[in-house]
Coordinates of C-alpha atoms in Angstrom, one line a residue:
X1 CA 0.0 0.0 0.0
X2 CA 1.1 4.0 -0.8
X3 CA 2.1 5.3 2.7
X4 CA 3.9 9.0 3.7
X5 CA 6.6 8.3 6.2
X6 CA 9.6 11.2 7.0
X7 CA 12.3 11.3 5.0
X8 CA 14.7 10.4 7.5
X9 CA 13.1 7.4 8.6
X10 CA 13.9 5.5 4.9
X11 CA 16.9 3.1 4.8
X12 CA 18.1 4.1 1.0
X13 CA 20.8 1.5 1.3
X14 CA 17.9 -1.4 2.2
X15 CA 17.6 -4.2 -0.2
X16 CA 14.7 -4.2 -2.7
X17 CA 14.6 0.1 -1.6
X18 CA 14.5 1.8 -5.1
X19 CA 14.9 5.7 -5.0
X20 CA 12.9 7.1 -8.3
X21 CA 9.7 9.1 -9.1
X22 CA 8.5 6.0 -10.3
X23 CA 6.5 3.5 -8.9
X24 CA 8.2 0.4 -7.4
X25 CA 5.9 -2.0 -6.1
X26 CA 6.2 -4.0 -3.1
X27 CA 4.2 -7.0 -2.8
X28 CA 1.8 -7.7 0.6
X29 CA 2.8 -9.9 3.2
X30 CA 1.9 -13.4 2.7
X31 CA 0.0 -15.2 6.0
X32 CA 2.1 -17.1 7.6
X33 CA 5.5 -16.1 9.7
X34 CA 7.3 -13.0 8.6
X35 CA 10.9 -13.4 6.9
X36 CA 13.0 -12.5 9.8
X37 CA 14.6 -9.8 7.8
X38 CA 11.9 -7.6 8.2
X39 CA 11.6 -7.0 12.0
X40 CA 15.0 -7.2 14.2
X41 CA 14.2 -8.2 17.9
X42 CA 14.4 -4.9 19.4
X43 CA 11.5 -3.7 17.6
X44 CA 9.0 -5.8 17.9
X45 CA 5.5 -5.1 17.9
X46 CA 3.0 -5.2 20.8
X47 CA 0.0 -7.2 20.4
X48 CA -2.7 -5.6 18.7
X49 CA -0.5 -3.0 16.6
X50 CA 0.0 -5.1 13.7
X51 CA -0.9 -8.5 12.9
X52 CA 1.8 -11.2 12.8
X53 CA 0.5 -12.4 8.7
X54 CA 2.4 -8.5 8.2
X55 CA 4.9 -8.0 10.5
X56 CA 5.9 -4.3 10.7
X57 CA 8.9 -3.1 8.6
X58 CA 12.2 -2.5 10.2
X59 CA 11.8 0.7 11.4
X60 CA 7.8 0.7 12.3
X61 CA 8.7 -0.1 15.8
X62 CA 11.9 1.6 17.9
X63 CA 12.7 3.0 21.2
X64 CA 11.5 6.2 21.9
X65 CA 14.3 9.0 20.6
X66 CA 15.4 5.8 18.0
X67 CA 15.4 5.5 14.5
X68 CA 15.8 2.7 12.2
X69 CA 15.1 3.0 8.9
X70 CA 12.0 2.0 7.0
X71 CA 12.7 -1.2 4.6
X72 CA 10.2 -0.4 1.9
X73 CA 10.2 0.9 -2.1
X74 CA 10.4 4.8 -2.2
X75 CA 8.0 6.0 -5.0
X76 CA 8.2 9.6 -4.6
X77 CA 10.6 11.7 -2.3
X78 CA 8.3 14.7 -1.9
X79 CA 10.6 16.8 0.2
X80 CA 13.4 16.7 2.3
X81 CA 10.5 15.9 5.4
X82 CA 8.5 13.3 3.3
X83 CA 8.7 10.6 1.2
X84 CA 5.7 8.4 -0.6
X85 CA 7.0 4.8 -0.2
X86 CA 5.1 1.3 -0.6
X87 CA 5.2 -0.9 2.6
X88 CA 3.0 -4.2 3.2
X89 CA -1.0 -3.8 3.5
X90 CA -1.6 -4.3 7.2
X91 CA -3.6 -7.3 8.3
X92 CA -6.1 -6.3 11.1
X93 CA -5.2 -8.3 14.5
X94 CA -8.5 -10.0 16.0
X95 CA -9.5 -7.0 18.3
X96 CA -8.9 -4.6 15.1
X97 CA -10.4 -3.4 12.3
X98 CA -8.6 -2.1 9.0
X99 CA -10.1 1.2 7.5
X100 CA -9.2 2.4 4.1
X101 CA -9.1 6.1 4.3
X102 CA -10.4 8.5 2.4
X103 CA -9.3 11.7 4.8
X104 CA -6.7 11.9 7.6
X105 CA -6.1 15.2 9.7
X106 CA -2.8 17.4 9.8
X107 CA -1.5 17.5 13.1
X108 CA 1.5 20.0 15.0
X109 CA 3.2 16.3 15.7
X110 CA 3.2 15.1 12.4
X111 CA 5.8 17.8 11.3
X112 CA 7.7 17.3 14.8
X113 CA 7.7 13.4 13.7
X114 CA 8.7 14.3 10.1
X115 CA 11.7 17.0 11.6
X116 CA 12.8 13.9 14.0
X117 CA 11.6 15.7 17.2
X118 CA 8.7 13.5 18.0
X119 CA 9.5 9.7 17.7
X120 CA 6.4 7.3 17.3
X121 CA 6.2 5.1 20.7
X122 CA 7.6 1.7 20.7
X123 CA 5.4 -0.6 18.4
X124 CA 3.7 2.2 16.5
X125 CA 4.8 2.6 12.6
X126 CA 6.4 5.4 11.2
X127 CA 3.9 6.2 9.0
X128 CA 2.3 10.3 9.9
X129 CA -1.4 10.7 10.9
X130 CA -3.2 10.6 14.5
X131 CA -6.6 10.6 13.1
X132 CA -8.6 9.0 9.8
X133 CA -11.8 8.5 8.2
X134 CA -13.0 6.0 6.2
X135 CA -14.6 3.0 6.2
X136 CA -14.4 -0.6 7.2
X137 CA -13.0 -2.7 5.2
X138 CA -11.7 -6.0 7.2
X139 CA -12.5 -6.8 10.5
X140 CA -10.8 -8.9 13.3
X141 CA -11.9 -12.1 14.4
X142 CA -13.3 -10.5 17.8
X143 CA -14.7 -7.5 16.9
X144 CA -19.0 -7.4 17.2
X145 CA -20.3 -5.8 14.0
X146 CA -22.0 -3.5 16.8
X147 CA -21.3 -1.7 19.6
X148 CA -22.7 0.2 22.3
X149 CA -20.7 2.8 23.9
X150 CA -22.6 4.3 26.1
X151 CA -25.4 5.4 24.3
X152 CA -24.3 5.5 21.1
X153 CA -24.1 2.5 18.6
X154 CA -20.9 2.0 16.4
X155 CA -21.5 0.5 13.4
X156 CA -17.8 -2.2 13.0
X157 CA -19.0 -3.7 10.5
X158 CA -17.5 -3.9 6.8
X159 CA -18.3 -1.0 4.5
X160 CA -19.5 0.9 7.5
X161 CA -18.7 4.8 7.1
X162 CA -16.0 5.5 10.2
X163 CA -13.4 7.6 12.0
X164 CA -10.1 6.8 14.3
X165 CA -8.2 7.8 16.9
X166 CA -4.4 6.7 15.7
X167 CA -1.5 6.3 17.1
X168 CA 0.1 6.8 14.0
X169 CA -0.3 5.1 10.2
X170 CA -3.3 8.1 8.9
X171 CA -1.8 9.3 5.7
X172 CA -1.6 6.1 3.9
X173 CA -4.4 3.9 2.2
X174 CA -5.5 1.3 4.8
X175 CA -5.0 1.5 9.0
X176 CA -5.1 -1.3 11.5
X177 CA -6.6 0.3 14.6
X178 CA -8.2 -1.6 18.0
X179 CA -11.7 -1.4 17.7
X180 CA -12.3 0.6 20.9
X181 CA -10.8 3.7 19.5
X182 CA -13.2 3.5 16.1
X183 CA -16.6 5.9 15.8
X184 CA -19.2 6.7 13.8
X185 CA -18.5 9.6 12.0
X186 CA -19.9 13.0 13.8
X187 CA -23.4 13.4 12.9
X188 CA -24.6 17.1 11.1
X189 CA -26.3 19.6 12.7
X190 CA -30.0 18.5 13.1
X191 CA -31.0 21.5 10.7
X192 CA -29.2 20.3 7.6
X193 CA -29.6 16.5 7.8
X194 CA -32.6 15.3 5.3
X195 CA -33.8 12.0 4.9
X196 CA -35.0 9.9 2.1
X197 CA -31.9 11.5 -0.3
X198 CA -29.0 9.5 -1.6
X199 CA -25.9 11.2 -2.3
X200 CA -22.5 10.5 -3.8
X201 CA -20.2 8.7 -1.7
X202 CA -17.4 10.1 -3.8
X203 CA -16.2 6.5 -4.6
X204 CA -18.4 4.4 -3.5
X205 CA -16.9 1.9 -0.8
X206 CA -20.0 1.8 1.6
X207 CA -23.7 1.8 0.6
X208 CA -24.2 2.5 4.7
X209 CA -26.2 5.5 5.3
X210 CA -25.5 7.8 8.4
X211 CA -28.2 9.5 10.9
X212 CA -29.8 11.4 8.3
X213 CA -30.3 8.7 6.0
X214 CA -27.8 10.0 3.1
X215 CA -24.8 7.7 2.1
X216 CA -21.6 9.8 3.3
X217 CA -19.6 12.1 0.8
X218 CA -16.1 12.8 0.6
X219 CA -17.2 16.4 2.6
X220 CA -18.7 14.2 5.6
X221 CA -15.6 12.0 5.6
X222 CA -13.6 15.4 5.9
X223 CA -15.1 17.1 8.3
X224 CA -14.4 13.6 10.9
X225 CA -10.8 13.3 10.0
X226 CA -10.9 17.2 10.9
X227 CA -12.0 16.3 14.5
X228 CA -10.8 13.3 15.8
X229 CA -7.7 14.0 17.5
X230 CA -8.9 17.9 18.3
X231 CA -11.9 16.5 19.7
X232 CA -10.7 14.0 22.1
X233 CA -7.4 16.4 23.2
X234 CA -9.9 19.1 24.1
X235 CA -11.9 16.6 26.1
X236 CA -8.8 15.1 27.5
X237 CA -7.8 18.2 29.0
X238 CA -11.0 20.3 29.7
X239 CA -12.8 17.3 31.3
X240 CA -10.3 15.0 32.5
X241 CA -7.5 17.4 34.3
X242 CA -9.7 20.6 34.4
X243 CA -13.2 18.9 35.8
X244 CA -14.9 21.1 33.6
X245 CA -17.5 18.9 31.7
X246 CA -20.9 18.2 33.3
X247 CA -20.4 15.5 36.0
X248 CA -22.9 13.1 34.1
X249 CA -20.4 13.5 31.2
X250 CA -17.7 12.5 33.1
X251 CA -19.1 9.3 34.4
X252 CA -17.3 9.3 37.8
X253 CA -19.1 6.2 39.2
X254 CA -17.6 3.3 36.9
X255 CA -14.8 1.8 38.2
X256 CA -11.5 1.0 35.8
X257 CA -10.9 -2.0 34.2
X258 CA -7.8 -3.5 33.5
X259 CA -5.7 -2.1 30.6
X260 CA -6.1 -5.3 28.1
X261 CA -6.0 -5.8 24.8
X262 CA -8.6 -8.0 24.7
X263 CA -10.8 -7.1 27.6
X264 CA -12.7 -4.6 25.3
X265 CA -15.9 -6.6 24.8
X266 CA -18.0 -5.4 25.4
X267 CA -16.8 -1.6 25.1
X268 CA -19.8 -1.0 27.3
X269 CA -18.4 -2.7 29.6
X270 CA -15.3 -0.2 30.1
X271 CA -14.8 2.7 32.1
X272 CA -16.2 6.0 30.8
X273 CA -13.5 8.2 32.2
X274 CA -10.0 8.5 33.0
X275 CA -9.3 7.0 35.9
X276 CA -6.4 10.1 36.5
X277 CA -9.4 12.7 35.9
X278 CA -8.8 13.3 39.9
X279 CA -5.1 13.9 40.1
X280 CA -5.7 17.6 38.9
X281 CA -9.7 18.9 39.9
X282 CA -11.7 17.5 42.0
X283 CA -14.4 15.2 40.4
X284 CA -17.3 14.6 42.9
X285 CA -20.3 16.7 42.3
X286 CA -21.8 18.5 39.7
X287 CA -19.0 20.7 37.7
X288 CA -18.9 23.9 38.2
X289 CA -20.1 26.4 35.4
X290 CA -19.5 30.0 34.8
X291 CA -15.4 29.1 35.2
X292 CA -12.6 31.3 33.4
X293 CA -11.5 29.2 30.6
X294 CA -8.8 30.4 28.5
X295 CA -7.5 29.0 25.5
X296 CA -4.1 29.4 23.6
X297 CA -3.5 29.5 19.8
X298 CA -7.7 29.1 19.5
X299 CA -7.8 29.5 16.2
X300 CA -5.5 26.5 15.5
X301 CA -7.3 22.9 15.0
X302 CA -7.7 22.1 19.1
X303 CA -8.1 25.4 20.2
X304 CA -11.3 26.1 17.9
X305 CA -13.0 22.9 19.2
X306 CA -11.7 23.2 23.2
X307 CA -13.4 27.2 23.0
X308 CA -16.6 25.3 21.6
X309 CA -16.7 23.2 24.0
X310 CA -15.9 25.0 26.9
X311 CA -18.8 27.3 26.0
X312 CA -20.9 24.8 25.3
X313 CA -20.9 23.7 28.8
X314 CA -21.6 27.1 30.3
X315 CA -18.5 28.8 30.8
X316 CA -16.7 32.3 30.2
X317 CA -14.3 31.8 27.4
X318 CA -11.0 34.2 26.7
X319 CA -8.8 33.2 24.3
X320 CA -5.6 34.5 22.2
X321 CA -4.8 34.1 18.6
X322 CA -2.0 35.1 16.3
X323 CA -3.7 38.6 15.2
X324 CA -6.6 40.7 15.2
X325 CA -7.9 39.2 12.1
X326 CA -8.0 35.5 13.6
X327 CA -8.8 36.8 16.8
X328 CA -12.2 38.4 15.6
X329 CA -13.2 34.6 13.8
X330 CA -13.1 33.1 17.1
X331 CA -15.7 35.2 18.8
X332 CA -17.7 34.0 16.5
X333 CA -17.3 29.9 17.9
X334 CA -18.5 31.5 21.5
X335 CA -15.5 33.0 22.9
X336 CA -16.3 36.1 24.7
X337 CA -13.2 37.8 24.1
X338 CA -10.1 37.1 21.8
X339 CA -7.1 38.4 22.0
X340 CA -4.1 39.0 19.9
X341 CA -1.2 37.2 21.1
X342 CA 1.3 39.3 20.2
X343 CA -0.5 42.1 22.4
X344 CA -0.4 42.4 25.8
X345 CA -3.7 40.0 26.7
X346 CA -2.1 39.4 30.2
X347 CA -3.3 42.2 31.8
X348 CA -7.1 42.4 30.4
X349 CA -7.6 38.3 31.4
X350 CA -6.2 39.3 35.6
X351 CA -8.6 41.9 35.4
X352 CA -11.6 39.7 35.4
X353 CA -10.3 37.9 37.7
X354 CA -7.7 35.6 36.1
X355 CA -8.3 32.1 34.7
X356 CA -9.4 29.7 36.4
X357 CA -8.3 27.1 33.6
X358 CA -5.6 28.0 30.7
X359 CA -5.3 25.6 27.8
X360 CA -2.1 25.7 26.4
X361 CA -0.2 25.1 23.6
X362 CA 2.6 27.6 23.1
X363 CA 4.8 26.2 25.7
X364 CA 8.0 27.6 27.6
X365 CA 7.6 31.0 25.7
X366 CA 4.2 32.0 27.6
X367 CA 5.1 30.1 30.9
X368 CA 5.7 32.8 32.7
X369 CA 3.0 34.9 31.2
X370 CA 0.2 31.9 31.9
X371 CA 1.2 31.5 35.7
X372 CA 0.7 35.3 36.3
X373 CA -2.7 35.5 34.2
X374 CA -4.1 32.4 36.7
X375 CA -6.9 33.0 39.2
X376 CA -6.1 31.6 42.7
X377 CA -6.4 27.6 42.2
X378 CA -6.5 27.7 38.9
X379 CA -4.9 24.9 36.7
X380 CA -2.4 25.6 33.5
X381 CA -2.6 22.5 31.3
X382 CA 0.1 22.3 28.4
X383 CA -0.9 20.3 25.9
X384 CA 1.8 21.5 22.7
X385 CA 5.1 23.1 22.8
X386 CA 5.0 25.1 19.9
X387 CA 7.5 27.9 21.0
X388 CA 9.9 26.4 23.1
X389 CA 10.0 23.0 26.0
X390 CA 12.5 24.6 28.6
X391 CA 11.8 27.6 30.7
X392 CA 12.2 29.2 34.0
X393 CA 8.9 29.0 36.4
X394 CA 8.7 31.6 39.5
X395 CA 7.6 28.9 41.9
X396 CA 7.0 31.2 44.5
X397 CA 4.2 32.8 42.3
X398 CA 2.9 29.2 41.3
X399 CA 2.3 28.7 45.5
X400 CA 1.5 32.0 46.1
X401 CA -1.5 31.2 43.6
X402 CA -2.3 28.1 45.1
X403 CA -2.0 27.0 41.0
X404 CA -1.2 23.3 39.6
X405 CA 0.9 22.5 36.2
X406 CA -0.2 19.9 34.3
X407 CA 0.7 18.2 31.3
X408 CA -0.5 15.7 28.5
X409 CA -0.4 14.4 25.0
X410 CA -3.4 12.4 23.7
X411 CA -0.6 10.0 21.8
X412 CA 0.8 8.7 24.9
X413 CA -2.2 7.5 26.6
X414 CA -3.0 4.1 26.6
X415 CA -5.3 1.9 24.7
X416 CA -7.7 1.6 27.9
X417 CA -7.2 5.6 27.8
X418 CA -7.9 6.6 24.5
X419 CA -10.6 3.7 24.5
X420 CA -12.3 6.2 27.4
X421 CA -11.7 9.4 25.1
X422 CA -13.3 7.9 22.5
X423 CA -16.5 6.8 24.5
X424 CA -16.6 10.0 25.6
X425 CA -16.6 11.4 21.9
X426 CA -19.7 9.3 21.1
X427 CA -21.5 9.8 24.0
X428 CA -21.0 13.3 25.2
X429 CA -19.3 15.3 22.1
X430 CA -21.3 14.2 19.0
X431 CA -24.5 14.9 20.0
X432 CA -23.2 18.7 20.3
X433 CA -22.7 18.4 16.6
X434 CA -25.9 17.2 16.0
X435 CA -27.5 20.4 18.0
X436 CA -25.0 22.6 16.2
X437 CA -23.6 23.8 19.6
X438 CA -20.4 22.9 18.0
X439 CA -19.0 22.4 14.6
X440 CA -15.3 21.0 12.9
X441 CA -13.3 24.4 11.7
X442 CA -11.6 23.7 8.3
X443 CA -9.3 25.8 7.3
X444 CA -7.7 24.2 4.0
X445 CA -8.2 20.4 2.4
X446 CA -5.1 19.5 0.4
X447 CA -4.1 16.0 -0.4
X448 CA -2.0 12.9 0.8
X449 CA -0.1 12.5 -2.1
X450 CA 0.8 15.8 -1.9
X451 CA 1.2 16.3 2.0
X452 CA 4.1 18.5 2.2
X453 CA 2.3 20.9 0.5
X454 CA 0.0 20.9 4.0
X455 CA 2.7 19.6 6.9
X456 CA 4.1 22.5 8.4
X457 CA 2.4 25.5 6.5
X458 CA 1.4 26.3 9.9
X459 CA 5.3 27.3 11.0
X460 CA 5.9 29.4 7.6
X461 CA 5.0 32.4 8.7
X462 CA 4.3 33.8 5.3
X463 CA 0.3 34.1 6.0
X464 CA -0.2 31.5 4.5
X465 CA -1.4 29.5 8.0
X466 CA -4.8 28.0 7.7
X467 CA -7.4 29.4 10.1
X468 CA -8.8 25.6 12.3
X469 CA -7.8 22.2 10.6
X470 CA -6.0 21.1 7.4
X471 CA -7.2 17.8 6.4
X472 CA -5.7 15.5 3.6
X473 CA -7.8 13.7 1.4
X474 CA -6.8 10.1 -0.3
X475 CA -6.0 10.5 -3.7
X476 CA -3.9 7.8 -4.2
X477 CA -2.7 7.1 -8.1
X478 CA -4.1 3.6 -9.3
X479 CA -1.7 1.0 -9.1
X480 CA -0.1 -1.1 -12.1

């Protein structure tokens, strides 16, 4: 299958590796036990990652802050970042299903993975994307064909119109990815959906038909791959460490279960929030509305949805963006004000009072700025690192403030985790879509084939930077 993996990550010098703008193809996998060639000890995969009939190229799988290169056919560098290569169609392991693609979302870490700054965990292929849409096209041997989670029903079943939470493998033509972490794609708002009309599915893979009765189009399948990862970081961090999502969203009284491959059958059966949800806010009782929220780099892929959903759920939003321009679109997705970053917005958020919650994604640039703009007992959560990882912190002010630091990436969660995030996506997020209380924020659609027309446009600085999410559509040559 066509994949994009970085540049760097190619072993030029590997046998059967040809390096031409032509196609070279690579042949699939054969079931049965991999050549030992293609996977050295050291890398080998974790259950559930890739099934054993494909074992993962040398390369797929390293230490973190590793890199061996990927033994596959390069068909097209496409930049010094990226290069279009062939590698063996995945085989789905029996608590997966495989999803050909049809969209896959640009994310800040894909160019950090494609610079060599951001190294895929242990087990997880080199190939960019955190987040797909698509639909089914194989399924393991113990996935149901459907699934309750919560109470919402996911469709597994083949041909069925879907979207992922990755941990890597989205801009390529088919996905292996555990079941738990698949959803239906987000439904429209109730005021456009119409029933009784078929539509083009822009290729035709599914004849499945979504809430409002239409088969999908190629705009439905990009407007999931635009909200995945966004989606369940903004949850991650506004309901998880900052307590701030209805406590009947939160689902406090399940208990964990064990984090096992296979223990995710029924998906019902698992918890509907992270466990950790209490190391940062308090999570007993209802949540607290009419909080200070604000929210860094808001006009960027998470920050549009986390302002959406903050005021969704009743509170005061404040946010910054990278000028006045930007600043003035995201009043209109609820904020109450915007401000431009490159302004002083310090001193307008302490004098209403401070934030009781910052978002964050600029990193050890705005450290020092965030802890002063906090309200007594409020919580700075850094989810990105856009300008910088070191800095110094005043802890004296931090203490003075009674404040917490946290920190998380949705990548390194665990399967359990992300299986919770992605429950809490179908239960508690999607049905805002469907009331149109909040809505995906694209700001360009480019294609996979040509991705590094797309990766890292955001950190050109030539105006060029698209205003919410880039997303990639499939557009794959035919082969032969």
């Amino acid at each position: 299958m066509r994949a994009i993996v970085p540049s760097a990550a190619v072993a030029t010098d590997a046998p059967g590796v040809t390096e031409t703008a032509q196609p070279t193809a690579v042949p699939a996998a054969a079931p049965g036990p991999a050549p030992a060639s293609t996977q050295s000890p050291a890398t080998a995969v974790p259950a559930g990652t890739q099934a054993p009939a494909t074992a993962v190229p040398a390369g797929t799988g390293t230490a973190q802050g590793e890199t061996t290169p990927v033994a596959a056919a390069v068909t097209r560098p496409l930049s010094d970042l990226l290069t279009e290569v062939e590698i063996p169609t995945p085989v789905p392991a029996p608590h997966e299903v495989r999803i050909r693609i049809r969209s896959a979302g640009v994310n800040a870490a894909d160019l950090l993975q494609a610079r060599g700054h951001y190294p895929p965990p242990r087990g997880v292929t080199d190939v960019l994307g955190l987040e797909c849409a698509g639909t089914i096209d194989l399924v393991g041997e113990d996935v149901p064909t459907l699934v309750a989670q919560g109470g919402t029903l996911t469709d597994l079943s083949v041909g069925a119109p879907v979207c992922a939470l990755l941990a890597g493998g989205g801009y390529a033509q088919f996905v292996c990815v555990d079941a738990r972490h698949v959803l239906p794609l987000p439904p429209k708002p109730e005021a456009e959906q119409t029933r009784g009309t078929e539509t083009a599915n822009g290729g035709g893979v599914s004849s499945h038909r979504g809430e409002d009765g239409t088969a999908p189009t190629q705009a439905d399948f990009d407007r999931a791959a635009a909200v995945v990862e966004a989606c369940a970081a903004s949850w991650m961090m506004l309901a998880d460490v900052g307590g701030l999502a209805p406590s009947a969203d939160r689902g406090e009284a399940n208990t964990p279960t064990t984090d096992s491959a296979n223990s995710a059958y029924p998906i019902d059966a698992s918890p509907t929030s992270s466990p950790r949800g209490s190391d940062v806010a308090a999570t007993a009782g209802d949540a607290p509305t009419g909080r200070t929220v604000l929210v860094h780099g808001a006009s960027g892929a998470v920050g549009s949805i986390a302002v959406q959903l903050a005021s969704a759920w009743g509170h005061r939003v404040l946010a910054t963006a990278g000028d006045a321009d930007r600043a003035r679109k995201v009043d209109s997705l609820g904020a109450a004000r915007c401000f431009d970053y490159h302004e002083d917005w310090v001193c307008p958020v302490r004098s209403e009072g401070g934030a009781d919650f910052t978002l964050d994604v600029i990193g050890a640039a705005g450290l020092g700025s965030n802890v002063k703009a906090l309200a007594r007992g409020g919580t700075l959560a850094v989810l990105g690192m856009i300008k910088g990882a070191k800095a110094e912190l005043n802890l004296g002010l931090l203490i003075g403030k009674n404040a917490t630091i946290a920190a998380r990436t949705v990548r390194s969660q665990s399967a359990q985790e992300k299986a919770q995030l992605c429950r809490h996506l179908a239960e508690d997020v999607w049905p805002l879509f469907a009331q149109g209380r909040v809505r995906e924020v694209i700001g360009k659609v480019g294609s996979l084939r040509n991705a590094h027309d797309s990766v890292g446009v955001d950190r050109r600085g030539d105006g060029s930077r698209p205003f919410g999410k880039t997303v990639l559509r499939e557009d794959w040559e035919p082969e032969g």
